PDB file of C-alpha atoms in Angstrom:
ATOM      1  CA  LYS A   1     -18.175 -17.317  -4.484  1.00 79.00           C
ATOM      2  CA  TYR A   2     -15.574 -14.880  -3.205  1.00 83.00           C
ATOM      3  CA  GLU A   3     -14.291 -11.811  -4.985  1.00 85.00           C
ATOM      4  CA  ILE A   4     -11.183 -10.215  -3.512  1.00 86.00           C
ATOM      5  CA  ASP A   5      -9.202  -7.155  -4.530  1.00 87.00           C
ATOM      6  CA  LEU A   6      -5.688  -8.595  -4.289  1.00 86.00           C
ATOM      7  CA  LYS A   7      -4.246  -5.096  -3.827  1.00 86.00           C
ATOM      8  CA  ASN A   8      -6.138  -4.705  -0.536  1.00 88.00           C
ATOM      9  CA  LEU A   9      -4.050  -6.989   1.654  1.00 85.00           C
ATOM     10  CA  SER A  10      -5.980  -6.443   4.892  1.00 88.00           C
ATOM     11  CA  VAL A  11      -9.294  -7.455   3.252  1.00 90.00           C
ATOM     12  CA  LEU A  12      -7.484 -10.310   1.521  1.00 87.00           C
ATOM     13  CA  GLU A  13      -6.242 -11.685   4.828  1.00 88.00           C
ATOM     14  CA  VAL A  14      -9.662 -11.491   6.510  1.00 91.00           C
ATOM     15  CA  THR A  15     -11.399 -13.141   3.548  1.00 91.00           C
ATOM     16  CA  LEU A  16      -8.783 -15.875   3.247  1.00 88.00           C
ATOM     17  CA  ASN A  17      -9.144 -16.684   6.944  1.00 89.00           C
ATOM     18  CA  LYS A  18     -12.925 -17.049   6.469  1.00 91.00           C
ATOM     19  CA  ILE A  19     -12.362 -19.362   3.493  1.00 90.00           C
ATOM     20  CA  TYR A  20      -9.759 -21.382   5.402  1.00 88.00           C
ATOM     21  CA  ASP A  21     -12.136 -21.825   8.353  1.00 89.00           C
ATOM     22  CA  LYS A  22     -15.008 -22.922   6.100  1.00 92.00           C
ATOM     23  CA  TYR A  23     -13.258 -25.290   3.660  1.00 90.00           C
ATOM     24  CA  ASN A  24     -10.651 -28.019   3.824  1.00 85.00           C
ATOM     25  CA  ILE A  25      -8.070 -26.462   1.480  1.00 85.00           C
ATOM     26  CA  LYS A  26      -5.585 -28.975   0.074  1.00 85.00           C
ATOM     27  CA  VAL A  27      -4.283 -27.224  -3.063  1.00 87.00           C
ATOM     28  CA  ILE A  28      -3.637 -23.579  -3.893  1.00 86.00           C
ATOM     29  CA  VAL A  29      -3.373 -22.298  -7.453  1.00 86.00           C
ATOM     30  CA  ASN A  30      -1.954 -18.768  -7.455  1.00 80.00           C
ATOM     31  CA  CYS A  31      -2.568 -17.584 -10.999  1.00 82.00           C
ATOM     32  CA  ALA A  32      -3.678 -13.950 -10.737  1.00 76.00           C
ATOM     33  CA  GLY A  33      -1.459 -11.209 -12.026  1.00 87.00           C
ATOM     34  CA  PHE A  34      -0.930  -8.435 -14.532  1.00 90.00           C
ATOM     35  CA  GLY A  35       1.902  -6.595 -16.219  1.00 91.00           C
ATOM     36  CA  SER A  36       2.860  -3.230 -17.643  1.00 88.00           C
ATOM     37  CA  PHE A  37       4.515  -2.630 -20.971  1.00 88.00           C
ATOM     38  CA  GLY A  38       6.333   0.393 -22.307  1.00 90.00           C
ATOM     39  CA  ASN A  39       9.081   2.792 -21.394  1.00 93.00           C
ATOM     40  CA  VAL A  40       9.664   2.721 -17.624  1.00 90.00           C
ATOM     41  CA  LYS A  41       9.667   6.526 -17.531  1.00 92.00           C
ATOM     42  CA  ASN A  42       6.143   6.591 -18.953  1.00 93.00           C
ATOM     43  CA  ILE A  43       4.533   4.005 -16.654  1.00 92.00           C
ATOM     44  CA  ASP A  44       2.702   5.412 -13.641  1.00 93.00           C
ATOM     45  CA  TYR A  45       4.477   4.311 -10.468  1.00 92.00           C
ATOM     46  CA  LYS A  46       1.127   3.699  -8.724  1.00 94.00           C
ATOM     47  CA  LYS A  47       0.249   1.109 -11.367  1.00 92.00           C
ATOM     48  CA  GLU A  48       3.631  -0.541 -10.809  1.00 93.00           C
ATOM     49  CA  LEU A  49       3.076  -0.628  -7.040  1.00 93.00           C
ATOM     50  CA  ASP A  50      -0.359  -2.206  -7.625  1.00 92.00           C
ATOM     51  CA  MET A  51       1.383  -4.795  -9.801  1.00 92.00           C
ATOM     52  CA  ILE A  52       3.829  -5.574  -6.976  1.00 93.00           C
ATOM     53  CA  ASP A  53       0.922  -5.947  -4.529  1.00 91.00           C
ATOM     54  CA  VAL A  54      -0.920  -8.381  -6.816  1.00 90.00           C
ATOM     55  CA  ASN A  55       1.978 -10.313  -8.342  1.00 93.00           C
ATOM     56  CA  ILE A  56       4.235 -10.609  -5.281  1.00 92.00           C
ATOM     57  CA  ARG A  57       2.671  -9.585  -1.972  1.00 91.00           C
ATOM     58  CA  ALA A  58      -0.717 -11.265  -2.500  1.00 90.00           C
ATOM     59  CA  VAL A  59       0.897 -14.504  -3.702  1.00 90.00           C
ATOM     60  CA  TYR A  60       3.178 -14.496  -0.659  1.00 91.00           C
ATOM     61  CA  LEU A  61       0.304 -13.806   1.753  1.00 89.00           C
ATOM     62  CA  ILE A  62      -1.993 -16.446   0.232  1.00 88.00           C
ATOM     63  CA  THR A  63       0.774 -19.052   0.400  1.00 89.00           C
ATOM     64  CA  LYS A  64       1.774 -18.092   3.965  1.00 88.00           C
ATOM     65  CA  LEU A  65      -1.808 -18.253   5.272  1.00 84.00           C
ATOM     66  CA  TYR A  66      -2.403 -21.718   3.858  1.00 83.00           C
ATOM     67  CA  LEU A  67       0.840 -23.386   4.910  1.00 82.00           C
TER      68      LEU A  67
END
């Protein structure tokens, strides 16, 4: 079992490389993510940047590493 903080892209890459070396990956299901709701002025920008890391950057990196 692997637990990965998808916001930490350097740890994500190292862990994914270990998984790739150990298993014969044939299918990827990218289904992690979260959202923010409310007035944009009231949402902490750090939370929004975390959302971008999880919802966009991590999905891109996972897909790129397994192509």
